[in-house]
PDB file of C-alpha atoms in Angstrom:
ATOM      1  CA  ILE I 206       6.097 -18.159-114.721  1.00  0.00           C
ATOM      2  CA  ASN I 207       5.493 -14.418-115.085  1.00  0.00           C
ATOM      3  CA  ALA I 208       1.800 -14.932-115.937  1.00  0.00           C
ATOM      4  CA  GLU I 209       1.370 -17.102-112.825  1.00  0.00           C
ATOM      5  CA  TYR I 210       3.199 -14.514-110.757  1.00  0.00           C
ATOM      6  CA  MET I 211       0.932 -11.743-112.089  1.00  0.00           C
ATOM      7  CA  GLY I 212      -2.071 -13.817-110.925  1.00  0.00           C
ATOM      8  CA  LEU I 213      -0.452 -14.074-107.529  1.00  0.00           C
ATOM      9  CA  GLU I 214      -0.006 -10.292-107.396  1.00  0.00           C
ATOM     10  CA  ARG I 215      -3.711  -9.848-108.175  1.00  0.00           C
ATOM     11  CA  ASP I 216      -4.724 -12.301-105.439  1.00  0.00           C
ATOM     12  CA  VAL I 217      -2.457 -10.585-102.906  1.00  0.00           C
ATOM     13  CA  ALA I 218      -3.868  -7.166-103.854  1.00  0.00           C
ATOM     14  CA  PHE I 219      -7.362  -8.519-103.140  1.00  0.00           C
ATOM     15  CA  LEU I 220      -6.293  -9.845 -99.729  1.00  0.00           C
ATOM     16  CA  HIS I 221      -4.543  -6.569 -98.941  1.00  0.00           C
ATOM     17  CA  SER I 222      -7.639  -4.545 -99.850  1.00  0.00           C
ATOM     18  CA  HIS I 223      -9.522  -6.544 -97.213  1.00  0.00           C
ATOM     19  CA  GLY I 224      -6.880  -5.998 -94.506  1.00  0.00           C
ATOM     20  CA  ARG I 225      -5.697  -9.625 -94.584  1.00  0.00           C
ATOM     21  CA  MET I 226      -2.245 -10.740 -93.486  1.00  0.00           C
ATOM     22  CA  ASP I 227      -0.465 -13.879 -92.342  1.00  0.00           C
ATOM     23  CA  TYR I 228      -1.441 -15.931 -95.421  1.00  0.00           C
ATOM     24  CA  SER I 229       0.801 -18.597 -96.931  1.00  0.00           C
ATOM     25  CA  PHE I 230       1.682 -20.039-100.326  1.00  0.00           C
ATOM     26  CA  LEU I 231       1.073 -23.765-100.712  1.00  0.00           C
ATOM     27  CA  VAL I 232       2.546 -25.957-103.435  1.00  0.00           C
ATOM     28  CA  GLY I 233       1.269 -29.480-104.090  1.00  0.00           C
ATOM     29  CA  VAL I 234       3.262 -31.803-106.332  1.00  0.00           C
ATOM     30  CA  ALA I 235       1.740 -34.726-108.269  1.00  0.00           C
ATOM     31  CA  PRO I 236       3.023 -37.103-110.929  1.00  0.00           C
ATOM     32  CA  TRP I 237       2.219 -36.047-114.497  1.00  0.00           C
ATOM     33  CA  ALA I 238      -0.253 -38.949-114.921  1.00  0.00           C
ATOM     34  CA  SER I 239      -2.486 -37.561-112.151  1.00  0.00           C
ATOM     35  CA  ALA I 240      -5.825 -35.882-112.855  1.00  0.00           C
ATOM     36  CA  ARG I 241      -5.297 -32.268-113.906  1.00  0.00           C
ATOM     37  CA  PRO I 242      -6.953 -29.625-111.753  1.00  0.00           C
ATOM     38  CA  ALA I 243      -7.673 -26.190-113.236  1.00  0.00           C
ATOM     39  CA  ALA I 244      -4.840 -24.245-111.506  1.00  0.00           C
ATOM     40  CA  VAL I 245      -1.710 -26.175-112.307  1.00  0.00           C
ATOM     41  CA  LEU I 246       1.848 -25.575-113.467  1.00  0.00           C
ATOM     42  CA  GLU I 247       3.879 -28.177-115.356  1.00  0.00           C
ATOM     43  CA  SER I 248       7.502 -28.989-114.542  1.00  0.00           C
ATOM     44  CA  ILE I 249      10.006 -28.234-117.273  1.00  0.00           C
ATOM     45  CA  ASP I 250      10.516 -31.925-117.991  1.00  0.00           C
ATOM     46  CA  ARG I 251       6.729 -32.502-117.817  1.00  0.00           C
ATOM     47  CA  ALA I 252       7.241 -35.213-115.178  1.00  0.00           C
ATOM     48  CA  GLU I 253       5.284 -33.426-112.467  1.00  0.00           C
ATOM     49  CA  LEU I 254       2.361 -31.071-111.945  1.00  0.00           C
ATOM     50  CA  PHE I 255       2.375 -28.297-109.371  1.00  0.00           C
ATOM     51  CA  CYS I 256      -0.883 -27.156-107.842  1.00  0.00           C
ATOM     52  CA  VAL I 257      -0.479 -23.790-106.146  1.00  0.00           C
ATOM     53  CA  GLY I 258      -2.572 -21.492-104.055  1.00  0.00           C
ATOM     54  CA  ILE I 259      -2.726 -19.045-101.154  1.00  0.00           C
ATOM     55  CA  ILE I 260      -4.042 -20.474 -97.877  1.00  0.00           C
ATOM     56  CA  ASP I 261      -4.853 -19.173 -94.353  1.00  0.00           C
ATOM     57  CA  ILE I 262      -6.502 -16.016 -95.697  1.00  0.00           C
ATOM     58  CA  LEU I 263      -8.786 -15.176 -92.776  1.00  0.00           C
ATOM     59  CA  THR I 264      -6.368 -13.283 -90.459  1.00  0.00           C
ATOM     60  CA  THR I 265      -7.153  -9.568 -90.264  1.00  0.00           C
ATOM     61  CA  PHE I 266      -4.796  -6.945 -88.804  1.00  0.00           C
ATOM     62  CA  THR I 267      -6.919  -6.041 -85.771  1.00  0.00           C
ATOM     63  CA  TRP I 268      -5.911  -4.012 -82.733  1.00  0.00           C
ATOM     64  CA  VAL I 269      -4.796  -7.287 -81.082  1.00  0.00           C
ATOM     65  CA  ARG I 270      -2.365  -7.958 -83.954  1.00  0.00           C
ATOM     66  CA  GLN I 271      -1.201  -4.359 -83.859  1.00  0.00           C
ATOM     67  CA  ALA I 272      -0.538  -4.627 -80.117  1.00  0.00           C
ATOM     68  CA  GLU I 273       1.343  -7.908 -80.650  1.00  0.00           C
ATOM     69  CA  ALA I 274       3.587  -6.286 -83.256  1.00  0.00           C
ATOM     70  CA  THR I 275       4.235  -3.246 -81.034  1.00  0.00           C
ATOM     71  CA  LEU I 276       5.006  -5.340 -77.942  1.00  0.00           C
ATOM     72  CA  LYS I 277       7.386  -7.588 -79.832  1.00  0.00           C
ATOM     73  CA  ARG I 278       9.258  -4.566 -81.203  1.00  0.00           C
ATOM     74  CA  VAL I 279       9.473  -2.927 -77.755  1.00  0.00           C
ATOM     75  CA  LEU I 280      10.227  -6.008 -75.661  1.00  0.00           C
ATOM     76  CA  ASP I 281      12.275  -8.082 -78.066  1.00  0.00           C
ATOM     77  CA  HIS I 282      14.038  -5.184 -79.797  1.00  0.00           C
ATOM     78  CA  GLU I 283      13.771  -6.955 -83.127  1.00  0.00           C
ATOM     79  CA  PRO I 284      11.338  -6.831 -86.068  1.00  0.00           C
ATOM     80  CA  ALA I 285       8.061  -8.592 -85.366  1.00  0.00           C
ATOM     81  CA  SER I 286       6.857 -11.383 -87.603  1.00  0.00           C
ATOM     82  CA  CYS I 287       3.359  -9.936 -87.155  1.00  0.00           C
ATOM     83  CA  VAL I 288       3.220  -6.925 -89.442  1.00  0.00           C
ATOM     84  CA  ASP I 289       0.523  -4.715 -90.957  1.00  0.00           C
ATOM     85  CA  PRO I 290      -1.087  -5.691 -94.271  1.00  0.00           C
ATOM     86  CA  ASP I 291       1.112  -3.253 -96.297  1.00  0.00           C
ATOM     87  CA  ALA I 292       4.355  -4.706 -94.932  1.00  0.00           C
ATOM     88  CA  TYR I 293       3.009  -8.274 -95.159  1.00  0.00           C
ATOM     89  CA  ARG I 294       2.009  -7.817 -98.810  1.00  0.00           C
ATOM     90  CA  ASP I 295       5.415  -6.352 -99.708  1.00  0.00           C
ATOM     91  CA  ARG I 296       7.358  -9.076 -97.844  1.00  0.00           C
ATOM     92  CA  PHE I 297       5.187 -11.861 -99.299  1.00  0.00           C
ATOM     93  CA  LEU I 298       5.511 -10.642-102.886  1.00  0.00           C
ATOM     94  CA  GLN I 299       9.253 -10.100-102.525  1.00  0.00           C
ATOM     95  CA  ARG I 300       9.731 -13.662-101.326  1.00  0.00           C
ATOM     96  CA  MET I 301       7.499 -15.038-104.082  1.00  0.00           C
ATOM     97  CA  ARG I 302       9.449 -12.998-106.673  1.00  0.00           C
ATOM     98  CA  GLU I 303      12.691 -14.478-105.356  1.00  0.00           C
ATOM     99  CA  ARG I 304      11.353 -18.025-105.225  1.00  0.00           C
ATOM    100  CA  ILE I 305       9.195 -18.141-108.340  1.00  0.00           C
ATOM    101  CA  VAL I 306      10.423 -15.611-110.883  1.00  0.00           C
ATOM    102  CA  ASP I 307      14.119 -15.204-110.052  1.00  0.00           C
ATOM    103  CA  GLU I 308      14.892 -18.895-109.394  1.00  0.00           C
ATOM    104  CA  ALA I 309      12.897 -20.083-112.428  1.00  0.00           C
ATOM    105  CA  GLY I 310      14.699 -17.579-114.597  1.00  0.00           C
ATOM    106  CA  ALA I 311      18.058 -18.696-113.265  1.00  0.00           C
ATOM    107  CA  ARG I 312      17.258 -22.358-113.947  1.00  0.00           C
ATOM    108  CA  ALA I 313      16.017 -21.651-117.452  1.00  0.00           C
ATOM    109  CA  ALA I 314      19.186 -19.697-118.366  1.00  0.00           C
TER     110      ALA I 314
END
């Protein structure tokens, strides 16, 4: 799991360096007997394959997104879901750490 997570960190660093935000993590699940794509994780019991990837990578933090975030903070008085690429990267990686590394470690223990 840690090697896969490190690959995810590298991909997110690339997106961040290009000012991208609002991307998502997609997981596809297939029976073990299915054809094996290149980027795949096996379940612990080897019953399933998990194909993973980052999708929706084209959103850039433009002045429109910055205005949206500012207006939501001012008008709604709560944190905006639309955040700058630094905050998005940190939030995304924290959630992936919790979901991939921490939960997998807890299940393996």
